[in-house]
Short mmCIF file of C-alpha atoms and ligand atoms in Angstrom, two decimals:
data_model
loop_
_atom_site.label_atom_id
_atom_site.label_comp_id
_atom_site.label_asym_id
_atom_site.label_seq_id
_atom_site.Cartn_x
_atom_site.Cartn_y
_atom_site.Cartn_z
CA MET A 1 144.36 80.52 130.61
CA SER A 2 147.80 82.01 130.04
CA GLN A 3 149.75 79.35 131.80
CA LEU A 4 147.95 76.75 129.40
CA ARG A 5 148.89 78.72 126.55
CA VAL A 6 152.42 78.97 127.62
CA ALA A 7 152.37 75.13 128.05
CA ALA A 8 150.57 74.47 124.82
CA ALA A 9 153.19 76.68 123.08
CA ALA A 10 156.04 74.70 124.64
CA ALA A 11 154.52 71.59 123.58
CA GLY A 12 153.81 72.72 120.09
CA GLY A 13 157.56 74.07 119.96
CA LEU A 14 158.59 70.47 121.11
CA ARG A 15 156.50 68.84 118.14
CA ARG A 16 158.17 71.36 115.45
CA THR A 17 161.59 70.27 116.48
CA GLY A 18 160.66 66.49 115.77
CA SER A 19 159.13 67.49 112.35
CA ARG A 20 160.14 66.68 109.07
CA ALA A 21 162.36 69.44 108.77
CA ALA A 22 164.39 68.04 111.30
CA LEU A 23 164.90 64.49 109.66
CA PRO A 24 168.51 63.49 109.14
CA ALA A 25 170.27 64.12 106.14
CA ARG A 26 170.06 60.09 105.22
CA ARG A 27 166.38 60.38 104.67
CA ARG A 28 166.60 63.34 102.33
CA ARG A 29 164.98 62.66 98.91
CA LYS A 30 167.22 60.76 96.96
CA GLY A 31 169.78 63.32 94.82
CA ALA A 32 168.35 66.30 96.71
CA SER A 33 171.19 68.49 97.31
CA PRO A 34 172.38 69.12 100.91
CA ARG A 35 173.00 72.78 100.62
CA LYS A 36 169.39 73.58 99.47
CA ALA A 37 167.10 74.73 101.97
CA ALA A 38 164.44 71.72 103.22
CA PRO A 39 161.31 72.42 101.97
CA ALA A 40 158.59 73.84 104.40
CA PRO A 41 157.08 71.06 106.57
CA ALA A 42 153.62 69.91 105.11
CA PRO A 43 151.10 70.71 107.89
CA GLY A 44 149.76 67.71 109.33
CA PRO A 45 146.16 66.30 109.76
CA PRO A 46 144.20 68.51 111.95
CA SER A 47 142.99 67.17 115.24
CA SER A 48 139.82 65.85 115.69
CA ARG A 49 138.42 68.71 117.26
CA HIS A 50 138.00 70.27 113.87
CA LEU A 51 136.48 67.63 112.56
CA PHE A 52 133.02 65.75 112.42
CA SER A 53 134.45 62.18 113.10
CA ASP A 54 131.76 61.07 115.13
CA PRO A 55 128.94 59.50 112.48
CA ALA A 56 126.25 59.41 115.16
CA GLU A 57 126.92 63.47 115.97
CA THR A 58 126.81 63.91 112.15
CA GLU A 59 123.55 62.38 111.79
CA ALA A 60 122.15 64.67 114.65
CA LEU A 61 123.38 67.95 112.78
CA ARG A 62 121.71 67.12 109.89
CA ARG A 63 118.62 66.08 111.38
CA ASN A 64 118.06 69.30 113.60
CA LEU A 65 119.34 71.66 110.83
CA LEU A 66 116.99 70.23 108.31
CA ALA A 67 114.07 69.94 111.10
CA TRP A 68 114.65 73.40 111.69
CA TYR A 69 115.15 74.70 107.89
CA ASP A 70 111.56 73.06 107.25
CA THR A 71 110.22 75.26 109.94
CA CYS A 72 112.19 78.44 109.53
CA LYS A 73 113.30 78.74 105.96
CA ARG A 74 112.29 82.13 104.27
CA ASP A 75 109.96 81.87 101.33
CA LEU A 76 112.16 82.96 98.41
CA PRO A 77 111.28 82.99 94.75
CA TRP A 78 113.99 80.80 93.58
CA ARG A 79 113.30 78.27 95.98
CA THR A 80 109.67 77.82 94.98
CA ARG A 81 111.25 77.24 91.18
CA ALA A 82 113.34 74.75 92.42
CA ALA A 83 110.81 72.72 94.42
CA THR A 84 107.90 73.20 91.67
CA GLU A 85 109.50 72.88 88.12
CA PRO A 86 109.55 69.63 87.28
CA ASP A 87 111.68 70.18 83.94
CA ALA A 88 115.68 69.70 85.08
CA ASP A 89 116.97 72.35 82.64
CA ARG A 90 114.59 74.85 83.74
CA ARG A 91 115.30 73.98 87.28
CA ALA A 92 118.91 74.31 86.84
CA TYR A 93 118.44 77.51 84.97
CA ALA A 94 116.29 79.19 87.75
CA VAL A 95 119.02 78.02 90.58
CA TRP A 96 121.68 79.16 88.64
CA VAL A 97 120.57 82.82 87.89
CA SER A 98 119.64 83.34 91.77
CA GLU A 99 123.21 81.70 92.67
CA ILE A 100 124.60 84.61 90.43
CA MET A 101 122.39 87.29 91.53
CA LEU A 102 122.83 86.23 95.24
CA GLN A 103 126.90 86.47 94.66
CA GLN A 104 127.59 89.80 96.96
CA THR A 105 124.14 91.13 97.06
CA GLN A 106 121.45 90.91 99.58
CA VAL A 107 118.79 88.62 99.23
CA ALA A 108 116.12 91.53 99.94
CA THR A 109 117.88 93.36 96.85
CA VAL A 110 117.88 90.31 94.65
CA ILE A 111 114.33 89.39 95.00
CA ASP A 112 112.81 91.93 92.74
CA TYR A 113 115.80 91.64 89.92
CA TYR A 114 115.33 87.86 90.00
CA ASN A 115 111.74 88.07 89.68
CA ARG A 116 111.90 90.51 86.47
CA TRP A 117 114.33 88.26 85.14
CA MET A 118 112.54 85.23 84.98
CA GLN A 119 109.76 87.23 83.71
CA LYS A 120 111.74 88.49 81.07
CA TRP A 121 113.72 85.49 79.92
CA PRO A 122 112.11 82.22 81.63
CA THR A 123 114.56 80.00 79.73
CA LEU A 124 117.84 79.64 78.66
CA GLN A 125 116.81 79.79 75.36
CA ALA A 126 115.16 83.34 75.89
CA LEU A 127 118.06 84.36 77.39
CA ALA A 128 120.19 83.43 74.74
CA GLN A 129 118.64 85.84 72.35
CA ALA A 130 118.60 88.68 74.52
CA SER A 131 121.10 91.53 73.65
CA LEU A 132 123.78 92.67 76.09
CA GLU A 133 122.14 95.97 76.23
CA GLU A 134 118.82 94.36 77.58
CA VAL A 135 120.93 92.15 80.15
CA ASN A 136 122.84 95.01 81.37
CA GLU A 137 119.58 97.63 81.80
CA LEU A 138 118.13 94.73 83.95
CA TRP A 139 121.33 94.12 85.87
CA ALA A 140 121.95 98.02 86.79
CA GLY A 141 122.09 98.55 90.07
CA LEU A 142 123.17 94.90 91.09
CA GLY A 143 126.58 95.61 90.84
CA TYR A 144 129.66 93.26 89.56
CA TYR A 145 128.05 94.01 85.81
CA SER A 146 130.07 91.10 84.25
CA ARG A 147 128.32 88.70 86.22
CA GLY A 148 125.24 89.33 84.22
CA LYS A 149 127.34 89.32 80.86
CA ARG A 150 128.80 86.18 81.48
CA LEU A 151 125.56 84.50 82.70
CA GLN A 152 124.07 85.31 79.11
CA GLU A 153 127.52 84.33 77.19
CA ALA A 154 127.18 80.89 79.33
CA ALA A 155 123.42 80.75 78.37
CA ARG A 156 124.35 81.05 74.67
CA LYS A 157 126.94 78.23 75.43
CA VAL A 158 124.22 75.86 76.48
CA VAL A 159 121.90 76.57 73.81
CA SER A 160 124.53 76.66 71.02
CA GLU A 161 126.95 73.97 72.20
CA LEU A 162 125.03 72.05 74.15
CA ALA A 163 121.97 71.69 72.46
CA GLY A 164 119.95 73.72 75.34
CA ARG A 165 120.84 70.82 78.09
CA MET A 166 122.40 72.01 81.19
CA PRO A 167 125.48 69.74 82.36
CA ARG A 168 124.34 67.20 84.74
CA THR A 169 127.06 67.56 87.32
CA ALA A 170 128.94 69.88 89.76
CA GLU A 171 132.21 69.09 87.83
CA ASP A 172 130.43 69.41 84.54
CA LEU A 173 128.99 72.56 85.35
CA GLN A 174 132.29 74.32 86.64
CA GLN A 175 134.22 72.88 83.71
CA LEU A 176 131.86 73.73 80.73
CA LEU A 177 130.20 77.00 81.96
CA PRO A 178 132.19 80.54 81.79
CA GLY A 179 131.33 82.37 85.14
CA VAL A 180 130.44 78.76 86.84
CA GLY A 181 132.57 78.40 89.88
CA ARG A 182 133.03 75.41 92.27
CA TYR A 183 130.54 77.39 94.73
CA THR A 184 127.75 77.94 91.79
CA ALA A 185 128.45 74.35 90.19
CA ALA A 186 127.87 72.79 93.66
CA ALA A 187 124.92 74.87 94.51
CA ILE A 188 123.09 74.07 91.15
CA ALA A 189 123.95 70.66 91.15
CA SER A 190 122.88 69.95 94.71
CA ILE A 191 119.48 72.06 94.72
CA SER A 192 118.69 71.18 91.11
CA TYR A 193 119.57 67.67 90.56
CA GLY A 194 120.33 66.16 93.96
CA GLN A 195 123.65 65.68 93.71
CA ALA A 196 125.36 64.66 97.17
CA THR A 197 128.04 67.54 97.01
CA GLY A 198 128.77 70.14 99.72
CA VAL A 199 128.93 74.13 99.35
CA VAL A 200 131.32 76.58 100.54
CA ASP A 201 130.33 80.38 100.68
CA GLY A 202 130.96 83.00 102.82
CA ASN A 203 127.73 81.82 105.40
CA VAL A 204 128.93 78.19 105.49
CA ILE A 205 132.79 79.30 106.18
CA ARG A 206 131.25 81.32 109.22
CA VAL A 207 128.97 78.44 110.48
CA LEU A 208 131.64 75.70 109.96
CA CYS A 209 134.59 77.65 111.38
CA ARG A 210 132.34 78.24 114.51
CA LEU A 211 131.15 74.74 114.90
CA ARG A 212 134.55 73.32 114.77
CA CYS A 213 136.75 76.43 116.16
CA ILE A 214 138.54 77.03 112.95
CA GLY A 215 140.59 80.19 113.64
CA ALA A 216 143.37 79.78 111.08
CA ASP A 217 142.84 82.68 107.74
CA SER A 218 139.51 81.66 106.75
CA SER A 219 140.30 82.98 103.11
CA SER A 220 143.73 80.76 102.67
CA PRO A 221 143.42 78.21 100.20
CA ALA A 222 144.44 75.29 102.64
CA VAL A 223 141.76 76.16 105.04
CA ILE A 224 139.27 76.56 102.43
CA ASP A 225 140.00 73.13 101.07
CA ARG A 226 139.59 71.65 104.55
CA LEU A 227 136.14 73.68 104.46
CA TRP A 228 135.39 71.98 101.45
CA ASP A 229 136.06 68.53 102.61
CA MET A 230 133.89 69.05 105.86
CA ALA A 231 130.88 70.27 103.67
CA ASN A 232 131.33 67.36 101.58
CA ALA A 233 131.38 65.28 104.54
CA LEU A 234 128.65 66.69 106.15
CA VAL A 235 125.96 67.21 103.43
CA ASP A 236 122.84 65.01 103.78
CA ARG A 237 122.76 62.48 101.39
CA SER A 238 119.04 62.28 101.00
CA ARG A 239 118.45 65.94 100.64
CA PRO A 240 121.67 67.73 99.60
CA GLY A 241 119.97 70.55 97.93
CA ASP A 242 117.92 71.42 101.22
CA PHE A 243 120.93 70.61 103.87
CA ASN A 244 123.09 73.08 101.66
CA GLN A 245 120.45 75.59 101.84
CA ALA A 246 119.72 75.06 105.51
CA LEU A 247 123.64 75.73 106.18
CA MET A 248 123.76 78.76 104.36
CA GLU A 249 120.43 80.00 106.01
CA LEU A 250 121.62 79.44 109.29
CA GLY A 251 124.64 81.63 108.60
CA ALA A 252 122.26 84.17 106.90
CA THR A 253 119.59 84.42 109.62
CA VAL A 254 121.26 83.04 113.10
CA CYS A 255 124.65 82.39 112.90
CA VAL A 256 125.32 86.05 111.71
CA PRO A 257 128.84 88.01 111.58
CA LYS A 258 128.41 90.21 114.80
CA ALA A 259 125.52 88.96 116.80
CA PRO A 260 124.74 85.37 116.37
CA LEU A 261 121.47 83.94 117.94
CA CYS A 262 123.34 81.11 119.78
CA GLY A 263 120.40 80.54 122.10
CA GLU A 264 117.76 80.09 119.04
CA CYS A 265 120.47 77.99 117.03
CA PRO A 266 119.36 74.51 115.91
CA VAL A 267 123.21 73.00 115.84
CA LYS A 268 124.28 74.74 119.39
CA GLN A 269 124.84 71.54 120.99
CA HIS A 270 127.38 70.79 118.28
CA CYS A 271 128.95 73.85 118.40
CA ARG A 272 132.39 73.99 119.82
CA ALA A 273 133.02 77.67 119.62
CA ARG A 274 129.46 77.88 122.08
CA LEU A 275 131.02 75.27 124.13
CA ARG A 276 134.19 77.12 124.61
CA VAL A 277 132.35 80.03 125.84
CA GLU A 278 130.12 78.15 128.29
CA LYS A 279 133.31 76.52 129.76
CA GLU A 280 134.91 79.87 130.31
CA LEU A 281 131.77 81.19 131.87
CA ALA A 282 131.54 78.29 134.14
CA SER A 283 135.17 78.81 134.85
CA ALA A 284 134.97 82.52 135.82
CA SER A 285 131.55 81.75 138.22
CA GLN A 286 133.44 79.07 139.92
CA LYS A 287 136.32 81.67 140.25
CA LEU A 288 133.73 84.18 141.91
CA LEU A 289 132.44 81.81 144.20
CA GLY A 290 136.26 80.99 145.54
CA LYS A 291 136.04 77.36 144.53
CA ALA A 292 138.92 75.74 142.30
CA THR A 293 138.89 76.71 138.56
CA PRO A 294 138.33 73.74 136.28
CA VAL A 295 140.76 73.64 133.50
CA PRO A 296 138.95 73.94 130.47
CA ASP A 297 138.92 70.96 128.35
CA VAL A 298 138.64 73.39 125.01
CA GLU A 299 141.94 74.80 124.51
CA ASP A 300 143.69 75.58 121.11
CA CYS A 301 145.27 72.16 120.05
CA GLY A 302 148.77 73.76 120.17
CA ALA A 303 150.34 76.72 119.23
CA GLY A 304 152.01 76.60 115.90
CA GLY A 305 151.18 73.07 115.35
CA CYS A 306 147.67 73.07 114.11
CA PRO A 307 146.73 74.31 110.47
CA LEU A 308 143.06 75.19 111.86
CA CYS A 309 143.55 76.71 114.87
CA PRO A 310 144.04 80.72 115.53
CA PRO A 311 147.78 81.83 114.94
CA ALA A 312 149.84 81.77 118.27
CA ALA A 313 150.34 85.72 117.89
CA GLU A 314 146.21 86.38 117.89
CA PRO A 315 144.98 83.75 120.27
CA TRP A 316 141.18 83.56 121.47
CA ASP A 317 140.10 86.82 122.59
CA SER A 318 137.66 86.05 125.55
CA SER A 319 135.72 89.42 124.89
CA LEU A 320 134.67 88.24 121.38
CA GLY A 321 133.18 84.83 122.28
CA VAL A 322 132.17 83.00 119.09
CA THR A 323 132.64 85.78 117.01
CA ASN A 324 136.49 84.92 117.35
CA PHE A 325 135.58 82.64 114.40
CA PRO A 326 136.06 83.03 111.29
CA ARG A 327 139.31 84.94 111.07
CA LYS A 328 140.62 86.41 107.66
CA ALA A 329 144.10 88.13 106.90
CA ALA A 330 143.64 91.76 106.63
CA LYS A 331 141.88 92.84 103.40
CA LYS A 332 144.29 94.25 100.74
CA GLN A 333 143.71 98.28 100.90
CA ALA A 334 141.25 99.19 97.85
CA ARG A 335 142.75 101.36 95.22
CA VAL A 336 142.05 104.95 95.57
CA ALA A 337 140.90 106.30 92.17
CA ARG A 338 139.32 109.92 91.12
CA ALA A 339 137.58 110.96 87.91
CA ALA A 340 135.86 114.03 86.55
CA THR A 341 132.28 113.68 85.47
CA CYS A 342 129.91 116.07 83.92
CA VAL A 343 126.43 116.08 83.61
CA LEU A 344 125.62 117.69 80.16
CA GLU A 345 122.21 118.88 80.37
CA ARG A 346 120.12 120.13 77.39
CA ARG A 347 116.27 120.99 76.98
CA GLY A 348 114.62 118.29 74.72
CA CYS A 349 111.06 118.72 73.59
CA ARG A 350 108.66 120.25 75.70
CA GLY A 351 111.32 121.52 77.80
CA ALA A 352 112.21 118.53 79.66
CA PRO A 353 115.85 118.24 80.45
CA GLN A 354 118.12 115.49 78.52
CA TYR A 355 121.42 114.19 79.74
CA LEU A 356 124.26 113.20 77.42
CA ILE A 357 125.45 109.69 78.36
CA VAL A 358 128.34 107.71 76.69
CA GLN A 359 129.13 104.13 76.82
CA ARG A 360 132.19 102.62 78.47
CA PRO A 361 134.16 100.14 76.55
CA SER A 362 133.32 96.51 75.96
CA SER A 363 136.04 95.15 78.73
CA GLY A 364 137.03 96.32 82.25
CA LEU A 365 135.16 97.85 85.04
CA LEU A 366 131.58 98.47 84.32
CA ALA A 367 132.14 97.29 80.95
CA GLY A 368 129.67 98.12 78.36
CA LEU A 369 127.52 100.46 80.83
CA TRP A 370 126.36 104.05 80.37
CA GLU A 371 127.66 106.90 81.92
CA PHE A 372 128.14 110.99 81.68
CA PRO A 373 131.26 111.91 80.21
CA SER A 374 134.06 111.25 82.77
CA LEU A 375 137.77 111.09 82.75
CA PRO A 376 140.42 109.49 85.10
CA LEU A 377 142.37 111.97 86.94
CA ALA A 378 145.58 112.07 88.72
CA GLN A 379 145.24 112.16 92.57
CA ASP A 380 147.08 115.60 92.99
CA LEU A 381 145.81 117.74 89.73
CA GLN A 382 144.92 120.85 90.59
CA GLU A 383 140.84 121.76 90.19
CA GLU A 384 141.76 124.28 87.34
CA LYS A 385 143.88 121.72 85.26
CA GLN A 386 141.30 118.96 86.13
CA ARG A 387 138.33 121.60 84.84
CA GLU A 388 140.44 121.93 81.64
CA ALA A 389 141.03 118.40 81.13
CA LEU A 390 137.68 117.51 81.53
CA ALA A 391 136.59 120.38 79.03
CA GLU A 392 138.64 118.78 76.28
CA HIS A 393 137.25 115.39 76.82
CA LEU A 394 133.93 116.88 76.34
CA GLN A 395 135.00 118.57 73.59
CA ALA A 396 135.84 115.41 71.91
CA TRP A 397 132.52 113.64 72.61
CA ILE A 398 130.36 116.40 71.40
CA GLY A 399 133.11 117.77 68.57
CA GLN A 400 132.71 121.73 69.62
CA PRO A 401 134.99 124.03 72.00
CA VAL A 402 134.23 123.64 75.57
CA VAL A 403 135.25 126.66 77.85
CA ALA A 404 136.83 125.00 81.12
CA GLY A 405 135.81 128.12 83.38
CA ASP A 406 132.17 127.35 82.12
CA LEU A 407 131.77 123.92 83.79
CA GLN A 408 130.09 124.30 87.02
CA LEU A 409 131.75 122.36 90.00
CA ILE A 410 128.66 120.68 91.70
CA GLY A 411 130.59 118.35 94.49
CA GLU A 412 131.99 115.11 94.81
CA VAL A 413 130.29 111.64 94.91
CA ILE A 414 132.10 108.59 96.63
CA HIS A 415 131.28 105.17 95.28
CA ILE A 416 132.98 102.16 96.77
CA PHE A 417 133.43 99.38 94.22
CA SER A 418 134.75 95.86 95.37
CA HIS A 419 138.33 96.98 95.11
CA ILE A 420 138.18 100.58 94.15
CA HIS A 421 137.52 103.53 96.23
CA GLN A 422 136.36 106.00 93.69
CA THR A 423 135.62 109.71 93.72
CA TYR A 424 133.84 111.12 91.28
CA VAL A 425 134.19 115.04 90.93
CA VAL A 426 130.98 116.13 89.62
CA TYR A 427 130.49 119.34 87.13
CA SER A 428 127.40 120.32 85.12
CA LEU A 429 126.99 122.44 81.91
CA SER A 430 123.56 123.52 80.78
CA LEU A 431 122.78 123.85 77.36
CA ASP A 432 120.10 125.99 75.87
CA GLY A 433 119.85 124.10 72.34
CA ASP A 434 120.74 120.99 70.47
CA VAL A 435 123.87 119.71 69.92
CA THR A 436 124.62 117.51 67.16
CA LEU A 437 126.89 114.64 68.67
CA ASP A 438 129.71 113.49 66.74
CA PRO A 439 129.18 110.34 65.34
CA ALA A 440 132.99 109.29 65.44
CA SER A 441 132.53 109.40 69.21
CA SER A 442 129.58 107.06 69.55
CA PRO A 443 128.02 105.57 71.41
CA SER A 444 126.48 108.35 72.88
CA ARG A 445 122.89 109.76 73.57
CA TRP A 446 120.35 112.37 75.11
CA VAL A 447 118.29 110.53 77.36
CA THR A 448 115.36 111.93 79.70
CA GLU A 449 115.74 111.27 83.30
CA GLU A 450 113.59 108.63 83.28
CA GLU A 451 115.45 106.97 80.11
CA PHE A 452 118.49 107.38 81.92
CA HIS A 453 116.99 105.23 85.12
CA ALA A 454 115.95 102.58 82.76
CA SER A 455 119.41 102.85 80.88
CA ALA A 456 122.46 100.47 81.83
CA VAL A 457 123.88 102.84 84.25
CA SER A 458 125.86 102.28 87.64
CA THR A 459 124.78 103.06 90.70
CA ALA A 460 127.40 105.46 90.79
CA MET A 461 126.22 107.57 88.07
CA LYS A 462 122.40 107.70 89.75
CA LYS A 463 124.29 109.18 92.84
CA VAL A 464 126.00 111.74 90.46
CA LEU A 465 122.55 112.79 88.99
CA LYS A 466 120.94 113.02 92.58
CA VAL A 467 123.74 115.16 93.42
CA CYS A 468 123.42 117.25 90.66
CA GLY A 469 119.62 117.58 91.00
CA LYS A 470 119.99 118.65 94.58
CA GLN A 471 122.42 121.40 93.83
CA GLN A 472 119.83 122.64 91.27
CA GLU A 473 117.30 122.64 93.82
CA LYS A 474 119.04 124.59 96.07
CA GLY A 475 120.54 126.94 93.29
CA SER A 476 116.83 127.55 92.27
CA ASN A 477 115.76 128.56 95.83
CA PRO A 478 116.40 132.29 95.51
CA GLY A 479 117.73 132.44 99.26
CA GLN A 480 120.11 129.50 98.67
CA GLY A 481 122.35 129.81 95.66
CA SER A 482 123.51 132.07 92.71
CA LYS A 483 122.62 129.16 90.07
CA ARG A 484 119.95 130.53 87.44
CA LYS A 485 116.71 128.87 87.51
CA ARG A 486 115.94 126.05 84.95
CA GLY A 487 114.90 127.60 81.58
CA ALA A 488 116.43 131.02 82.42
CA LYS A 489 119.19 132.10 79.49
CA ALA A 490 122.38 133.27 80.52
CA GLN A 491 123.54 136.36 78.80
CA GLY A 492 125.06 135.95 75.35
CA THR A 493 128.67 136.40 76.64
CA GLY A 494 128.38 133.33 78.91
CA SER A 495 130.05 134.64 81.84
CA THR A 496 132.17 131.97 83.10
CA GLY A 497 133.29 130.77 86.63
CA PRO A 498 132.12 128.31 89.20
CA GLY A 499 128.17 128.95 89.88
CA THR A 500 127.36 130.36 86.49
CA GLN A 501 125.53 128.25 84.00
CA LEU A 502 125.90 128.78 79.96
CA SER A 503 124.19 129.62 77.30
CA LEU A 504 124.65 127.06 73.71
CA ARG A 505 126.28 130.21 72.21
CA ALA A 506 128.87 130.65 74.77
CA PHE A 507 129.21 126.76 74.88
CA LEU A 508 129.86 126.69 71.36
CA ARG A 509 132.13 129.84 71.13
CA PRO A 510 135.93 129.03 70.23
CA PRO A 511 138.50 129.06 72.94
CA THR A 512 140.09 132.16 74.06
CA ALA A 513 143.72 132.07 72.75
CA PRO A 514 145.97 131.29 75.65
FE1 SF4 B 1 126.99 79.62 115.26
FE2 SF4 B 1 126.33 79.94 117.90
FE3 SF4 B 1 124.94 78.33 116.51
FE4 SF4 B 1 127.42 78.05 117.14
S1 SF4 B 1 125.57 78.25 118.51
S2 SF4 B 1 126.74 77.76 115.02
S3 SF4 B 1 128.00 80.34 116.88
S4 SF4 B 1 124.34 80.67 115.94
ZN1 ZN B 2 143.55 73.11 116.28
#
């Protein structure tokens, strides 16, 4: 193997010296300065090893995949709607909602959200009339909140500017609807209208990269373009929607990232990654028997010369088998962020606790969602300083002085957003009476626990409340903590310091002079 690689690398090196970069000066573009560096050579076309160039094989693959899908597909509510809804606009809307919800979210999680959404807004027209607050409330917990917002904006656009008629091709869907990218447009058009266009999502990338041994960075635009070409060439002309769903279903249930079930795979006879593994196994067993080792005929095309093979520095790793593919460039490190947040609690009617929540700005991360009053913190800020900063922040919300030392430190909650590693330093403060909210600081409101969960709040805030509740449970157990029981009043002076809750009188007292 290693000798083969050396030979292949050498061959690749020879090919490179014969590339366009080495063309003599007389063949340079007319007028180009001879002192300027020649442009990087365009990668050549991929070898047939990475393509579906045999029409008979393509036909067989389509047939096998569709036959498997017909018997093994999961029963999903959006599939039922797509198959039974006679109205094209309603059908497209039903598929669209599912596709937006499924982006970055597991099928099992989406089902309940989808059913509630379609019950509440069964048509584009119904969705167009909803408020953003209602959309956020239903979306809460699905993550990537801007997706729900943009879905509703696009529905309004279809109703107000397109007379309620969904665009009828992938190209128009992508061009006319905000938040609809190439994948979503192709999925809607193929599943709802039967347009013969392929789709490329994470599952399809994985399956195609394995079927055709594509080891170049699968997140690079050049490879993604090749995969789109491949998906468009491969899609079944008579059942494009089913074919696309079958390919995605295969990636979701059989050709999974870590332990693919190759033995059960309906397209294993077309899979070049599996073929390579089989050749290696055969070669190894020949070796064990002391027989001459046959040369595998599934080596890389040539180190450095092929735009779709693994980079020469990261060759095929036999221990990984088919999971050598796909490969991605190392992910960018998530940004690390800290925020202080405070669960402000008061007694509502009949003594039930109520919490203060405030609304985030209408743009940016978690736009328009509700949260406990929170404040971004510098990474190295000392606890005393962050407490002071939070007290000042709370004061701005409620228009009354807050003593920093009265905030009870509960602990930390870590939440990973797609690109942010967020830590919330959680504090609590319990009030014994009403506090009039400063209308200038609106929007803010007091909510019961039930109302909190029904509001458009992020999963991170739900975690914060949970941690706070746990801490209070501990505190109410006499053997476990110093925190007073719910409803018990602190004495008037409102002694301060971590672990002590506060009376309203103490809460409202002016801060002591520095
Ligand atoms: Fe994926 Fe294995 Fe099927 Fe190849 S044979 S497509 S690696 S499940
Ligand atoms: Zn190659």
